Amino acid sequence: MTESPAKSVKCWGVIPAAGSGSRMAADVPKQYLQVAGATVLEHSLNALLRCDFIERVLVAISPGDKRAGELPALAGPRVLLVEGGEQRSDSVLAALVALHRLASPQDWVLVHDAARPCVAPGDISELARQVIDSGIGGILATPIVDTVKRSGDDKRVVETLARERLWCAQTPQMFRLGVLRAALEDANSKGLAVTDEASAMELYGEAVQLVQGSPDNLKVTLPQDLHLAEYYLSGQRSSSQ
Ligand code: C5P
C-alpha cells in the first residue's frame, strides 16, 4: 500500500475505460487485452487501488459491456462502475456526475486512463503530494526528448519547435471535483474537443502544474505497445518481490 499524502484531504479515482481502441485492431477493446497476467484495465485499476489515500475508483465502461462483469477486480468494495459516453471526455464527465453524489466539490479526483497499465503507485503518490501541497491541480508528464516538427497538411515541415519547454501529458491528472466538472461541461457546451482533463482546465483559465513522471507510463495504443507494457510490468513485479 502507498501512504496517504495528506490524511485530511479526500481523493477519488476515475478510470475512463469505455473506448473501443480501434488503433489496436484487436478482437476486444484494448483495455481487455491480457498483459503480464491480467488485463490492461486490471493493472491500471490496481495501481490506483494500491494507493490507500484514494477512497474509491469509478470505472466508466461502454453501455452493454459484458466483459467488465467478468473481472473480479471490478467487483471489489472500492470500485464502482458507471456508464461511459461517446468521447473520452463524456466518459469522464459521466463518472464525475456519479461521483458528485458521494463526494464534495472540494475533493480531489485523479483521472487515469485504463490504457496506462504501467503507472507506478509511487508516481501517483508524488503527483498527489505536490498537488495537495500547492493546492493547484496537476498531471504526470515527461519532458520531450525528440526534436519536434510541426507540419502542414502536405506533411512538409512548417517549423521546428523548441523542445526545452515541451512535455508529453500522461495520466493520472488530478483536479478538484467541482471545478473539473465545470471545466468539462463548459468545453462540451462550446463544442471544444478535449483529449485530457488538463486541456479543459486550461481553456477554463485554471493553472495546471506538471509533475515529472516516467516514460514507462506508456499508453497502450498500438500492438507493439503490449510488448513494452509486458516488459515494464514484469520489471515492476520483480523489483517489488
Ligand atoms: O483512445 P484513447 O487511447 O485516447 O483513450 C484513452 C482512454 O479513454 C482509454 O482508457 C479509453 O478506454 C477511454 N475512453 C473512454 N470513453 C470513450 C473513449 C475512450 O472511456 N468514449
mmCIF file of C-alpha atoms and ligand atoms in Angstrom:
data_model
loop_
_atom_site.group_PDB
_atom_site.id
_atom_site.type_symbol
_atom_site.label_atom_id
_atom_site.label_comp_id
_atom_site.label_asym_id
_atom_site.label_seq_id
_atom_site.Cartn_x
_atom_site.Cartn_y
_atom_site.Cartn_z
ATOM 1 C CA MET A 1 0.000 0.000 0.000
ATOM 2 C CA THR A 2 1.148 3.519 -0.747
ATOM 3 C CA GLU A 3 0.941 6.051 2.080
ATOM 4 C CA SER A 4 -1.551 8.912 2.122
ATOM 5 C CA PRO A 5 -0.042 12.275 1.118
ATOM 6 C CA ALA A 6 -2.432 14.130 3.460
ATOM 7 C CA LYS A 7 -4.931 12.293 5.633
ATOM 8 C CA SER A 8 -7.401 15.191 5.942
ATOM 9 C CA VAL A 9 -7.981 15.504 2.172
ATOM 10 C CA LYS A 10 -10.290 13.168 0.266
ATOM 11 C CA CYS A 11 -9.144 11.825 -3.099
ATOM 12 C CA TRP A 12 -11.152 9.719 -5.543
ATOM 13 C CA GLY A 13 -10.180 7.861 -8.691
ATOM 14 C CA VAL A 14 -11.837 7.819 -12.126
ATOM 15 C CA ILE A 15 -10.837 5.439 -14.903
ATOM 16 C CA PRO A 16 -12.271 6.063 -18.379
ATOM 17 C CA ALA A 17 -12.449 2.543 -19.858
ATOM 18 C CA ALA A 18 -15.214 2.906 -22.428
ATOM 19 C CA GLY A 19 -13.094 3.243 -25.565
ATOM 20 C CA SER A 20 -13.035 0.839 -28.484
ATOM 21 C CA GLY A 21 -9.254 1.007 -29.047
ATOM 22 C CA SER A 22 -9.622 0.870 -32.837
ATOM 23 C CA ARG A 23 -5.891 1.575 -33.472
ATOM 24 C CA MET A 24 -5.056 -1.681 -31.694
ATOM 25 C CA ALA A 25 -7.032 -3.632 -34.324
ATOM 26 C CA ALA A 26 -7.731 -6.445 -31.821
ATOM 27 C CA ASP A 27 -10.863 -8.563 -31.306
ATOM 28 C CA VAL A 28 -11.532 -6.940 -27.934
ATOM 29 C CA PRO A 29 -11.125 -3.319 -26.786
ATOM 30 C CA LYS A 30 -7.502 -2.772 -25.713
ATOM 31 C CA GLN A 31 -8.359 -2.383 -22.012
ATOM 32 C CA TYR A 32 -9.382 -6.068 -22.004
ATOM 33 C CA LEU A 33 -6.216 -7.417 -23.641
ATOM 34 C CA GLN A 34 -4.021 -9.612 -21.434
ATOM 35 C CA VAL A 35 -0.581 -8.421 -20.392
ATOM 36 C CA ALA A 36 1.680 -9.722 -17.606
ATOM 37 C CA GLY A 37 -1.006 -11.999 -16.168
ATOM 38 C CA ALA A 38 -4.011 -9.630 -16.107
ATOM 39 C CA THR A 39 -5.960 -7.313 -18.365
ATOM 40 C CA VAL A 40 -4.658 -3.836 -19.163
ATOM 41 C CA LEU A 41 -7.616 -2.403 -17.219
ATOM 42 C CA GLU A 42 -6.922 -4.503 -14.108
ATOM 43 C CA HIS A 43 -3.306 -3.308 -13.962
ATOM 44 C CA SER A 44 -4.415 0.334 -14.261
ATOM 45 C CA LEU A 45 -7.133 -0.121 -11.648
ATOM 46 C CA ASN A 46 -4.842 -1.964 -9.236
ATOM 47 C CA ALA A 47 -2.255 0.827 -9.447
ATOM 48 C CA LEU A 48 -4.904 3.268 -8.143
ATOM 49 C CA LEU A 49 -6.245 0.805 -5.566
ATOM 50 C CA ARG A 50 -2.735 0.304 -4.168
ATOM 51 C CA CYS A 51 -2.834 3.999 -3.178
ATOM 52 C CA ASP A 52 -4.723 3.753 0.097
ATOM 53 C CA PHE A 53 -5.399 7.520 0.133
ATOM 54 C CA ILE A 54 -7.824 7.012 -2.803
ATOM 55 C CA GLU A 55 -11.292 6.404 -1.340
ATOM 56 C CA ARG A 56 -12.952 4.654 -4.276
ATOM 57 C CA VAL A 57 -12.407 4.325 -8.010
ATOM 58 C CA LEU A 58 -15.212 4.875 -10.538
ATOM 59 C CA VAL A 59 -14.652 2.969 -13.777
ATOM 60 C CA ALA A 60 -16.558 4.191 -16.855
ATOM 61 C CA ILE A 61 -17.375 1.307 -19.197
ATOM 62 C CA SER A 62 -19.239 1.153 -22.509
ATOM 63 C CA PRO A 63 -23.007 0.685 -22.379
ATOM 64 C CA GLY A 64 -23.599 -3.040 -22.855
ATOM 65 C CA ASP A 65 -20.012 -4.004 -21.905
ATOM 66 C CA LYS A 66 -20.232 -7.633 -20.703
ATOM 67 C CA ARG A 67 -16.511 -8.123 -20.038
ATOM 68 C CA ALA A 68 -16.273 -5.808 -17.039
ATOM 69 C CA GLY A 69 -18.579 -8.089 -15.029
ATOM 70 C CA GLU A 70 -16.179 -10.996 -15.514
ATOM 71 C CA LEU A 71 -13.214 -9.273 -13.862
ATOM 72 C CA PRO A 72 -13.047 -9.908 -10.087
ATOM 73 C CA ALA A 73 -11.027 -6.696 -9.545
ATOM 74 C CA LEU A 74 -14.010 -4.655 -10.760
ATOM 75 C CA ALA A 75 -16.294 -6.228 -8.153
ATOM 76 C CA GLY A 76 -14.173 -5.021 -5.231
ATOM 77 C CA PRO A 77 -15.646 -2.847 -2.449
ATOM 78 C CA ARG A 78 -13.690 0.257 -3.530
ATOM 79 C CA VAL A 79 -14.805 0.052 -7.188
ATOM 80 C CA LEU A 80 -17.955 1.475 -8.786
ATOM 81 C CA LEU A 81 -18.972 1.008 -12.414
ATOM 82 C CA VAL A 82 -20.647 3.791 -14.385
ATOM 83 C CA GLU A 83 -21.767 4.020 -17.987
ATOM 84 C CA GLY A 84 -19.336 5.927 -20.209
ATOM 85 C CA GLY A 85 -20.076 8.057 -23.273
ATOM 86 C CA GLU A 86 -19.149 8.586 -26.902
ATOM 87 C CA GLN A 87 -15.896 10.505 -26.325
ATOM 88 C CA ARG A 88 -13.337 10.086 -23.541
ATOM 89 C CA SER A 89 -14.448 13.413 -22.031
ATOM 90 C CA ASP A 90 -18.084 12.165 -21.961
ATOM 91 C CA SER A 91 -16.962 9.062 -20.056
ATOM 92 C CA VAL A 92 -15.012 11.151 -17.528
ATOM 93 C CA LEU A 93 -17.931 13.546 -17.141
ATOM 94 C CA ALA A 94 -20.368 10.671 -16.534
ATOM 95 C CA ALA A 95 -18.100 9.409 -13.738
ATOM 96 C CA LEU A 96 -17.781 12.901 -12.219
ATOM 97 C CA VAL A 97 -21.569 13.326 -12.213
ATOM 98 C CA ALA A 98 -21.896 9.972 -10.381
ATOM 99 C CA LEU A 99 -19.096 10.967 -8.006
ATOM 100 C CA HIS A 100 -20.876 14.192 -7.088
ATOM 101 C CA ARG A 101 -23.398 12.033 -5.177
ATOM 102 C CA LEU A 102 -20.617 10.701 -2.904
ATOM 103 C CA ALA A 103 -18.078 13.481 -2.738
ATOM 104 C CA SER A 104 -17.708 17.196 -2.078
ATOM 105 C CA PRO A 105 -16.818 19.643 -4.902
ATOM 106 C CA GLN A 106 -13.607 20.419 -2.977
ATOM 107 C CA ASP A 107 -12.453 16.786 -3.022
ATOM 108 C CA TRP A 108 -9.649 15.823 -5.391
ATOM 109 C CA VAL A 109 -10.137 13.435 -8.324
ATOM 110 C CA LEU A 110 -7.379 11.507 -10.069
ATOM 111 C CA VAL A 111 -8.405 10.607 -13.632
ATOM 112 C CA HIS A 112 -6.332 7.775 -15.065
ATOM 113 C CA ASP A 113 -6.659 6.134 -18.497
ATOM 114 C CA ALA A 114 -7.452 2.425 -18.446
ATOM 115 C CA ALA A 115 -4.893 2.199 -21.262
ATOM 116 C CA ARG A 116 -1.934 3.150 -18.990
ATOM 117 C CA PRO A 117 -1.298 -0.069 -17.043
ATOM 118 C CA CYS A 118 2.338 0.596 -16.105
ATOM 119 C CA VAL A 119 1.924 3.689 -13.944
ATOM 120 C CA ALA A 120 3.926 3.342 -10.729
ATOM 121 C CA PRO A 121 1.945 3.873 -7.493
ATOM 122 C CA GLY A 122 4.931 5.920 -6.234
ATOM 123 C CA ASP A 123 4.449 8.389 -9.108
ATOM 124 C CA ILE A 124 0.719 8.643 -8.339
ATOM 125 C CA SER A 125 1.555 9.474 -4.712
ATOM 126 C CA GLU A 126 4.141 12.065 -5.748
ATOM 127 C CA LEU A 127 1.569 13.745 -8.020
ATOM 128 C CA ALA A 128 -0.962 13.767 -5.168
ATOM 129 C CA ARG A 129 1.598 15.111 -2.689
ATOM 130 C CA GLN A 130 2.631 18.018 -4.943
ATOM 131 C CA VAL A 131 -0.953 18.872 -5.931
ATOM 132 C CA ILE A 132 -2.226 18.813 -2.342
ATOM 133 C CA ASP A 133 0.776 20.818 -1.060
ATOM 134 C CA SER A 134 0.341 23.544 -3.694
ATOM 135 C CA GLY A 135 -3.454 23.428 -3.981
ATOM 136 C CA ILE A 136 -3.024 23.630 -7.788
ATOM 137 C CA GLY A 137 -4.219 20.742 -9.950
ATOM 138 C CA GLY A 138 -1.614 18.848 -11.913
ATOM 139 C CA ILE A 139 -0.712 15.992 -14.192
ATOM 140 C CA LEU A 140 2.074 13.478 -14.650
ATOM 141 C CA ALA A 141 4.126 14.354 -17.722
ATOM 142 C CA THR A 142 7.523 13.665 -19.268
ATOM 143 C CA PRO A 143 9.843 16.157 -20.957
ATOM 144 C CA ILE A 144 10.061 15.685 -24.745
ATOM 145 C CA VAL A 145 13.382 14.151 -25.759
ATOM 146 C CA ASP A 146 12.945 14.175 -29.538
ATOM 147 C CA THR A 147 13.222 17.174 -31.841
ATOM 148 C CA VAL A 148 9.633 18.146 -32.648
ATOM 149 C CA LYS A 149 8.361 19.307 -36.044
ATOM 150 C CA ARG A 150 5.037 20.877 -36.915
ATOM 151 C CA SER A 151 3.760 20.037 -40.399
ATOM 152 C CA GLY A 152 1.201 21.375 -42.840
ATOM 153 C CA ASP A 153 -1.486 19.158 -44.382
ATOM 154 C CA ASP A 154 1.069 18.107 -47.034
ATOM 155 C CA LYS A 155 3.410 16.552 -44.404
ATOM 156 C CA ARG A 156 6.035 19.206 -45.096
ATOM 157 C CA VAL A 157 7.700 20.793 -42.082
ATOM 158 C CA VAL A 158 6.351 24.222 -41.202
ATOM 159 C CA GLU A 159 8.553 24.726 -38.143
ATOM 160 C CA THR A 160 10.771 23.062 -35.575
ATOM 161 C CA LEU A 161 9.588 23.691 -32.027
ATOM 162 C CA ALA A 162 11.999 24.482 -29.208
ATOM 163 C CA ARG A 163 11.745 21.315 -27.147
ATOM 164 C CA GLU A 164 13.059 22.754 -23.873
ATOM 165 C CA ARG A 165 9.573 23.513 -22.611
ATOM 166 C CA LEU A 166 7.604 20.752 -24.308
ATOM 167 C CA TRP A 167 6.120 17.903 -22.298
ATOM 168 C CA CYS A 168 4.116 14.774 -23.093
ATOM 169 C CA ALA A 169 0.981 14.710 -20.957
ATOM 170 C CA GLN A 170 0.209 11.444 -19.193
ATOM 171 C CA THR A 171 -2.361 10.403 -16.623
ATOM 172 C CA PRO A 172 -3.243 10.470 -13.754
ATOM 173 C CA GLN A 173 -4.475 14.050 -13.945
ATOM 174 C CA MET A 174 -5.610 15.427 -10.605
ATOM 175 C CA PHE A 175 -8.032 18.301 -10.028
ATOM 176 C CA ARG A 176 -10.764 19.318 -7.596
ATOM 177 C CA LEU A 177 -14.056 17.620 -8.479
ATOM 178 C CA GLY A 178 -16.242 20.750 -8.726
ATOM 179 C CA VAL A 179 -14.028 22.817 -10.998
ATOM 180 C CA LEU A 180 -13.083 19.856 -13.182
ATOM 181 C CA ARG A 181 -16.729 19.036 -13.809
ATOM 182 C CA ALA A 182 -17.472 22.700 -14.582
ATOM 183 C CA ALA A 183 -14.499 22.903 -16.974
ATOM 184 C CA LEU A 184 -15.502 19.751 -18.877
ATOM 185 C CA GLU A 185 -19.138 20.879 -19.092
ATOM 186 C CA ASP A 186 -18.010 24.286 -20.336
ATOM 187 C CA ALA A 187 -15.803 22.722 -23.069
ATOM 188 C CA ASN A 188 -18.719 20.449 -24.037
ATOM 189 C CA SER A 189 -21.199 23.312 -24.294
ATOM 190 C CA LYS A 190 -18.792 25.232 -26.554
ATOM 191 C CA GLY A 191 -18.220 22.177 -28.749
ATOM 192 C CA LEU A 192 -14.494 22.140 -27.914
ATOM 193 C CA ALA A 193 -12.907 18.688 -28.185
ATOM 194 C CA VAL A 194 -10.601 17.990 -25.227
ATOM 195 C CA THR A 195 -8.463 14.874 -25.103
ATOM 196 C CA ASP A 196 -7.453 15.267 -21.464
ATOM 197 C CA GLU A 197 -8.674 16.966 -18.298
ATOM 198 C CA ALA A 198 -5.810 19.477 -18.305
ATOM 199 C CA SER A 199 -6.937 20.866 -21.700
ATOM 200 C CA ALA A 200 -10.396 21.546 -20.301
ATOM 201 C CA MET A 201 -8.873 23.222 -17.227
ATOM 202 C CA GLU A 202 -6.548 25.364 -19.384
ATOM 203 C CA LEU A 203 -9.495 26.501 -21.529
ATOM 204 C CA TYR A 204 -11.360 27.315 -18.310
ATOM 205 C CA GLY A 205 -8.476 29.574 -17.201
ATOM 206 C CA GLU A 206 -7.154 27.283 -14.460
ATOM 207 C CA ALA A 207 -3.475 26.658 -13.708
ATOM 208 C CA VAL A 208 -2.107 23.159 -14.285
ATOM 209 C CA GLN A 209 1.211 22.023 -12.788
ATOM 210 C CA LEU A 210 3.446 19.421 -14.387
ATOM 211 C CA VAL A 211 4.886 16.665 -12.215
ATOM 212 C CA GLN A 212 7.608 14.654 -13.897
ATOM 213 C CA GLY A 213 6.594 11.033 -14.329
ATOM 214 C CA SER A 214 8.290 8.108 -16.034
ATOM 215 C CA PRO A 215 8.379 7.161 -19.733
ATOM 216 C CA ASP A 216 7.354 3.651 -18.545
ATOM 217 C CA ASN A 217 3.823 5.012 -18.052
ATOM 218 C CA LEU A 218 3.044 4.447 -21.723
ATOM 219 C CA LYS A 219 -0.438 4.489 -23.241
ATOM 220 C CA VAL A 220 -1.199 1.150 -24.862
ATOM 221 C CA THR A 221 -2.321 2.198 -28.342
ATOM 222 C CA LEU A 222 -0.624 0.026 -30.974
ATOM 223 C CA PRO A 223 0.015 -3.761 -30.895
ATOM 224 C CA GLN A 224 3.756 -3.306 -30.197
ATOM 225 C CA ASP A 225 2.958 -1.296 -27.047
ATOM 226 C CA LEU A 226 1.788 -4.522 -25.377
ATOM 227 C CA HIS A 227 5.313 -5.984 -25.548
ATOM 228 C CA LEU A 228 6.752 -2.914 -23.883
ATOM 229 C CA ALA A 229 3.996 -2.928 -21.249
ATOM 230 C CA GLU A 230 4.758 -6.600 -20.518
ATOM 231 C CA TYR A 231 8.432 -5.705 -20.067
ATOM 232 C CA TYR A 232 7.767 -2.770 -17.700
ATOM 233 C CA LEU A 233 5.157 -4.648 -15.647
ATOM 234 C CA SER A 234 7.435 -7.683 -15.246
ATOM 235 C CA GLY A 235 10.205 -5.335 -14.075
ATOM 236 C CA GLN A 236 7.873 -3.723 -11.512
ATOM 237 C CA ARG A 237 6.818 -7.160 -10.251
ATOM 238 C CA SER A 238 10.382 -8.421 -9.791
ATOM 239 C CA SER A 239 11.526 -5.214 -8.059
ATOM 240 C CA SER A 240 8.614 -5.463 -5.567
ATOM 241 C CA GLN A 241 9.472 -9.094 -4.640
HETATM 242 O O1 C5P B 1 -8.401 6.155 -27.343
HETATM 243 P P1 C5P B 1 -7.517 6.652 -26.254
HETATM 244 O O2 C5P B 1 -6.307 5.797 -26.035
HETATM 245 O O3 C5P B 1 -7.167 8.099 -26.342
HETATM 246 O O4 C5P B 1 -8.388 6.508 -24.922
HETATM 247 C C1 C5P B 1 -7.892 6.895 -23.656
HETATM 248 C C2 C5P B 1 -8.763 6.286 -22.571
HETATM 249 O O5 C5P B 1 -10.079 6.811 -22.642
HETATM 250 C C3 C5P B 1 -8.879 4.770 -22.682
HETATM 251 O O6 C5P B 1 -8.699 4.216 -21.395
HETATM 252 C C4 C5P B 1 -10.285 4.566 -23.225
HETATM 253 O O7 C5P B 1 -10.898 3.346 -22.811
HETATM 254 C C5 C5P B 1 -11.022 5.760 -22.637
HETATM 255 N N1 C5P B 1 -12.213 6.152 -23.402
HETATM 256 C C6 C5P B 1 -13.454 6.207 -22.773
HETATM 257 N N2 C5P B 1 -14.573 6.538 -23.481
HETATM 258 C C7 C5P B 1 -14.502 6.833 -24.786
HETATM 259 C C8 C5P B 1 -13.243 6.800 -25.456
HETATM 260 C C9 C5P B 1 -12.103 6.476 -24.738
HETATM 261 O O8 C5P B 1 -13.549 5.924 -21.575
HETATM 262 N N3 C5P B 1 -15.614 7.113 -25.434
#
